[in-house]
PDB file of C-alpha atoms in Angstrom:
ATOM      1  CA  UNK Z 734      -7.346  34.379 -20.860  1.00 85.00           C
ATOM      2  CA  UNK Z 735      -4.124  32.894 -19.306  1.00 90.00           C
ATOM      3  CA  UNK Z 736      -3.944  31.358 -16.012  1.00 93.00           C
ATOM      4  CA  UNK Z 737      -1.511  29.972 -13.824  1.00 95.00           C
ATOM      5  CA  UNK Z 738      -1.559  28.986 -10.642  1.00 95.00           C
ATOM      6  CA  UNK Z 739       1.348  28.964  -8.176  1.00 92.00           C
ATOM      7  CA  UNK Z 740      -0.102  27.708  -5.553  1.00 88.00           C
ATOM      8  CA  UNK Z 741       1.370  24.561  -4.293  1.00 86.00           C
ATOM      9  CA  UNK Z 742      -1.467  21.955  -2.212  1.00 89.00           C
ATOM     10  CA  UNK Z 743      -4.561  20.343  -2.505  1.00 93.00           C
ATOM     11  CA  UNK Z 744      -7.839  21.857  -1.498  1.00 94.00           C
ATOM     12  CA  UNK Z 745      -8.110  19.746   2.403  1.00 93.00           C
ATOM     13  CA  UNK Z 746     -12.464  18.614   1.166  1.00 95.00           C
ATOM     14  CA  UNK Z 747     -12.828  17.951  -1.891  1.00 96.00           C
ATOM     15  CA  UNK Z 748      -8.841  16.883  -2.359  1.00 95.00           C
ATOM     16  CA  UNK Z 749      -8.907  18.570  -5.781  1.00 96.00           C
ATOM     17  CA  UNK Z 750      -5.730  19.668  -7.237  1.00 95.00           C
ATOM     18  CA  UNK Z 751      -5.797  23.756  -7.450  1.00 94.00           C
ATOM     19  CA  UNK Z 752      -6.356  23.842 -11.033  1.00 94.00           C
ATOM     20  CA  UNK Z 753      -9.517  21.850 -10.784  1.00 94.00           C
ATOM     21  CA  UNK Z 754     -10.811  24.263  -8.165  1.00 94.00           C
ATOM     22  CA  UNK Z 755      -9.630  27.384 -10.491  1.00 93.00           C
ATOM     23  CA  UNK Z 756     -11.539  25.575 -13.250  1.00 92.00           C
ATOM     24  CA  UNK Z 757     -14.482  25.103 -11.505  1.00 91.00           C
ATOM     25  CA  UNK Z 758     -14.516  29.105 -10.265  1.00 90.00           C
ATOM     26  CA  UNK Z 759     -14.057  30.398 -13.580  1.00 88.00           C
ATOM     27  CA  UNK Z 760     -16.790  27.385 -15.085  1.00 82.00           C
ATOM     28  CA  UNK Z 761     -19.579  29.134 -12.275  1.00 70.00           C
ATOM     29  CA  UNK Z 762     -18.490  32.833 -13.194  1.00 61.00           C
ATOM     30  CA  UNK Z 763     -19.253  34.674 -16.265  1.00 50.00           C
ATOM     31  CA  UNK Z 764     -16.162  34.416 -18.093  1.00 50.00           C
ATOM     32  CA  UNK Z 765     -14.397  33.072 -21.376  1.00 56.00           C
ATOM     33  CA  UNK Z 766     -12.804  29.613 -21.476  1.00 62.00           C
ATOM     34  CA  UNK Z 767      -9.564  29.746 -19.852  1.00 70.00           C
ATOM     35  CA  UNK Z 768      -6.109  28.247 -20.568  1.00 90.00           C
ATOM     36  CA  UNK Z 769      -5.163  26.790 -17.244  1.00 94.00           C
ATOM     37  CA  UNK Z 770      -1.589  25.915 -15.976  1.00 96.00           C
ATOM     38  CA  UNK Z 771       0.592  25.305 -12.901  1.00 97.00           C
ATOM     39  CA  UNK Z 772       3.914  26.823 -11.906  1.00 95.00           C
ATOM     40  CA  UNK Z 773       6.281  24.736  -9.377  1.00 93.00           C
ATOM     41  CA  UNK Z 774       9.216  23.885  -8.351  1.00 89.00           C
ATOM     42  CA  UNK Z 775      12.157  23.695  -5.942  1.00 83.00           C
ATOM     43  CA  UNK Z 776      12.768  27.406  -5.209  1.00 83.00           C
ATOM     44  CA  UNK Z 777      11.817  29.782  -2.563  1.00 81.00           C
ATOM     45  CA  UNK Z 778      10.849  33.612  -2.842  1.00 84.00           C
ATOM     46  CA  UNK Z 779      13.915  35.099  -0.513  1.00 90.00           C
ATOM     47  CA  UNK Z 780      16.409  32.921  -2.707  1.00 90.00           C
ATOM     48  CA  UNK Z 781      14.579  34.137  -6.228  1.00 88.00           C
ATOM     49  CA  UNK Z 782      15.284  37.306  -4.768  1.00 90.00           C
ATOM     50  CA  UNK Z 783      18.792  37.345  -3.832  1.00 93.00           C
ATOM     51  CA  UNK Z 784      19.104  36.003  -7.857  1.00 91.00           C
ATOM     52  CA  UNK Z 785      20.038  32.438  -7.212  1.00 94.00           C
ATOM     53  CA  UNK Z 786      19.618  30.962  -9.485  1.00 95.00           C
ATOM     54  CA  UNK Z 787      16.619  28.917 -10.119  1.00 94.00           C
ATOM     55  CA  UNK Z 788      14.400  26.564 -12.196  1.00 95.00           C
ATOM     56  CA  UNK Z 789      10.787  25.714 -12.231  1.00 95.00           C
ATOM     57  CA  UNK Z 790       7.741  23.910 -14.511  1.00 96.00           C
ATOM     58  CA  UNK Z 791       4.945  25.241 -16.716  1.00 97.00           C
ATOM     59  CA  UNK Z 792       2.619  22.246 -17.073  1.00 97.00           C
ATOM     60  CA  UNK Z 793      -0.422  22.777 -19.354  1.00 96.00           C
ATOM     61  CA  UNK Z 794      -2.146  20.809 -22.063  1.00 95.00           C
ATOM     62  CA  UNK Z 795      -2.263  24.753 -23.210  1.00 95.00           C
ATOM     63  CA  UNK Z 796       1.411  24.263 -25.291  1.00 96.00           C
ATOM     64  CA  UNK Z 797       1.229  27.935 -26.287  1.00 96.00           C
ATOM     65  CA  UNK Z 798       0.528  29.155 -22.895  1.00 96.00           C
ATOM     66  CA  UNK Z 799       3.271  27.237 -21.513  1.00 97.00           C
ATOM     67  CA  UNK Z 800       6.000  28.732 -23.921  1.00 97.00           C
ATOM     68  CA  UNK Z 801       4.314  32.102 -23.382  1.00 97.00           C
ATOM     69  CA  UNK Z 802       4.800  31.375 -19.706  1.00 97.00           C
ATOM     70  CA  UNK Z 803       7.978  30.212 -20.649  1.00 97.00           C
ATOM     71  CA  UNK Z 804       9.040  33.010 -22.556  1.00 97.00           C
ATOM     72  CA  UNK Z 805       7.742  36.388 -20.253  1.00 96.00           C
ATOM     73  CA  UNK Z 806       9.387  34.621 -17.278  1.00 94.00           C
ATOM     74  CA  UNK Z 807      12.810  33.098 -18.023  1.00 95.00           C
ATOM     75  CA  UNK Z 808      16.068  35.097 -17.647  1.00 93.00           C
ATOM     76  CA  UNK Z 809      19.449  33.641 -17.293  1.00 94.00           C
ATOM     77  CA  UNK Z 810      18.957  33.034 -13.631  1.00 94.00           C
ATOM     78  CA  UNK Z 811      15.181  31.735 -13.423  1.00 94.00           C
ATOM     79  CA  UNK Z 812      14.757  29.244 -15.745  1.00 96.00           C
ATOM     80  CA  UNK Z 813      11.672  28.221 -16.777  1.00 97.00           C
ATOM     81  CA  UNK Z 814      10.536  24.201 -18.543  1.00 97.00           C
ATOM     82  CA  UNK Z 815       7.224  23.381 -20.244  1.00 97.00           C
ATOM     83  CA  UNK Z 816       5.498  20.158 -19.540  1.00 95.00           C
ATOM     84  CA  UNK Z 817       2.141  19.358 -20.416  1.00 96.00           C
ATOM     85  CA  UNK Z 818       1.652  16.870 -17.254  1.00 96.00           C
ATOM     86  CA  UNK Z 819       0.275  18.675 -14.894  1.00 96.00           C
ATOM     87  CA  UNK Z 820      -1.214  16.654 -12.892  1.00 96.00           C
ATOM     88  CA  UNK Z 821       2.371  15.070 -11.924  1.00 96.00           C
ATOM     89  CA  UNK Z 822       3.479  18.836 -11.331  1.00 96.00           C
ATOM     90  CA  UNK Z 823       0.954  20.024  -9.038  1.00 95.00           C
ATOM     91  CA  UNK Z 824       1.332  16.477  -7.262  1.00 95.00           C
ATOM     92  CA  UNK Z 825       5.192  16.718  -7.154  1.00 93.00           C
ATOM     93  CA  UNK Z 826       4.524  20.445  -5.755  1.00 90.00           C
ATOM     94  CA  UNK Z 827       2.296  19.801  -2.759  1.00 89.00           C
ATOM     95  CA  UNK Z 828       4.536  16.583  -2.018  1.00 90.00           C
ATOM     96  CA  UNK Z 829       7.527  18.540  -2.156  1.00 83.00           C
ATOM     97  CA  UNK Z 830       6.391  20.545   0.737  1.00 79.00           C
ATOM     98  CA  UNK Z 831       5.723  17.330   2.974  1.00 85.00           C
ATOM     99  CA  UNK Z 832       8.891  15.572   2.165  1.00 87.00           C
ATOM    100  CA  UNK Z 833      10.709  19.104   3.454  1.00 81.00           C
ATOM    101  CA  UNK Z 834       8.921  19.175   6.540  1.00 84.00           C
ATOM    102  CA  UNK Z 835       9.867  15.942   7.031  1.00 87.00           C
ATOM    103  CA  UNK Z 836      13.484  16.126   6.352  1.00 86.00           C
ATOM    104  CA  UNK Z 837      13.664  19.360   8.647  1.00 84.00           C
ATOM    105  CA  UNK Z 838      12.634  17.263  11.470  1.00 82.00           C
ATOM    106  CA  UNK Z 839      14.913  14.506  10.770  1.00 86.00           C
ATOM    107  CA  UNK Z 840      18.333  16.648  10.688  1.00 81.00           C
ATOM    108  CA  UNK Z 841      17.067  18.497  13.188  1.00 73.00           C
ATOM    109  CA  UNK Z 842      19.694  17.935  16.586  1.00 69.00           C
ATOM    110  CA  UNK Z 843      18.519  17.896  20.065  1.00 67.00           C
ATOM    111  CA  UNK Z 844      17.927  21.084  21.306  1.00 63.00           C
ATOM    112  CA  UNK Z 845      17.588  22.967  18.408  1.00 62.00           C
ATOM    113  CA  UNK Z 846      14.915  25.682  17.112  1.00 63.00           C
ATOM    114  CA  UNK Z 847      14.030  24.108  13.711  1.00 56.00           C
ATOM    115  CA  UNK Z 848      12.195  27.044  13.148  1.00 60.00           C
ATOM    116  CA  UNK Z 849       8.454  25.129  12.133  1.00 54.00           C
ATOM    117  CA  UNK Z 850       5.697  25.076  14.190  1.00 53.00           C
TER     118      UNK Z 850
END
């Protein structure tokens, strides 16, 4: 079984990234081994959408699940890289989401609706 996760965080008790937690689900449950991997990157859903065009990360130690991954979702405007560290790319992706919050409130101007809450 393949299985990526696109979640971007970290689970808020036990601070494990969300592959660890999906590893430790499908270790309790009565399933197969699993190839696990994590999908991230700079892009948001309305923008992959419209067709902008776009690029994110497969990271797995799995190689042939990231090309598979690779492979089933790349088209010439959603691009798709293999890594194998994915420990840096679920880190980058839950930081990613911080450092945006962050730089909302700093351009935000006086007076302005930026629109988080």
């Amino acid at each position: 079984m393949l299985f990526v996760s696109a979640t971007k965080g970290i689970e808020n008790d036990t601070l494990l990234r969300m592959t660890e937690v999906i590893a430790e689900l499908l270790d309790s449950g009565a399933t197969d081994s699993a190839s696990l991997g994590a999908l991230s990157g700079p892009s948001f859903a309305k923008e992959v959408a419209k067709g902008d065009p776009t690029a994110i990360t497969v990271a797995s130690t799995d190689r042939d699940l990231a090309v598979t991954v690779q492979r089933e979702f790349s088209d010439p405007r959603f691009r798709v890289y293999t890594n194998d560290d994915v420990i840096g790319v679920e880190l980058g992706g839950a930081l990613k989401n911080i450092i945006a919050i962050a730089a909302a409130f700093c351009t935000a101007r006086p007076g302005h609706n930026t629109g988080l809450r």
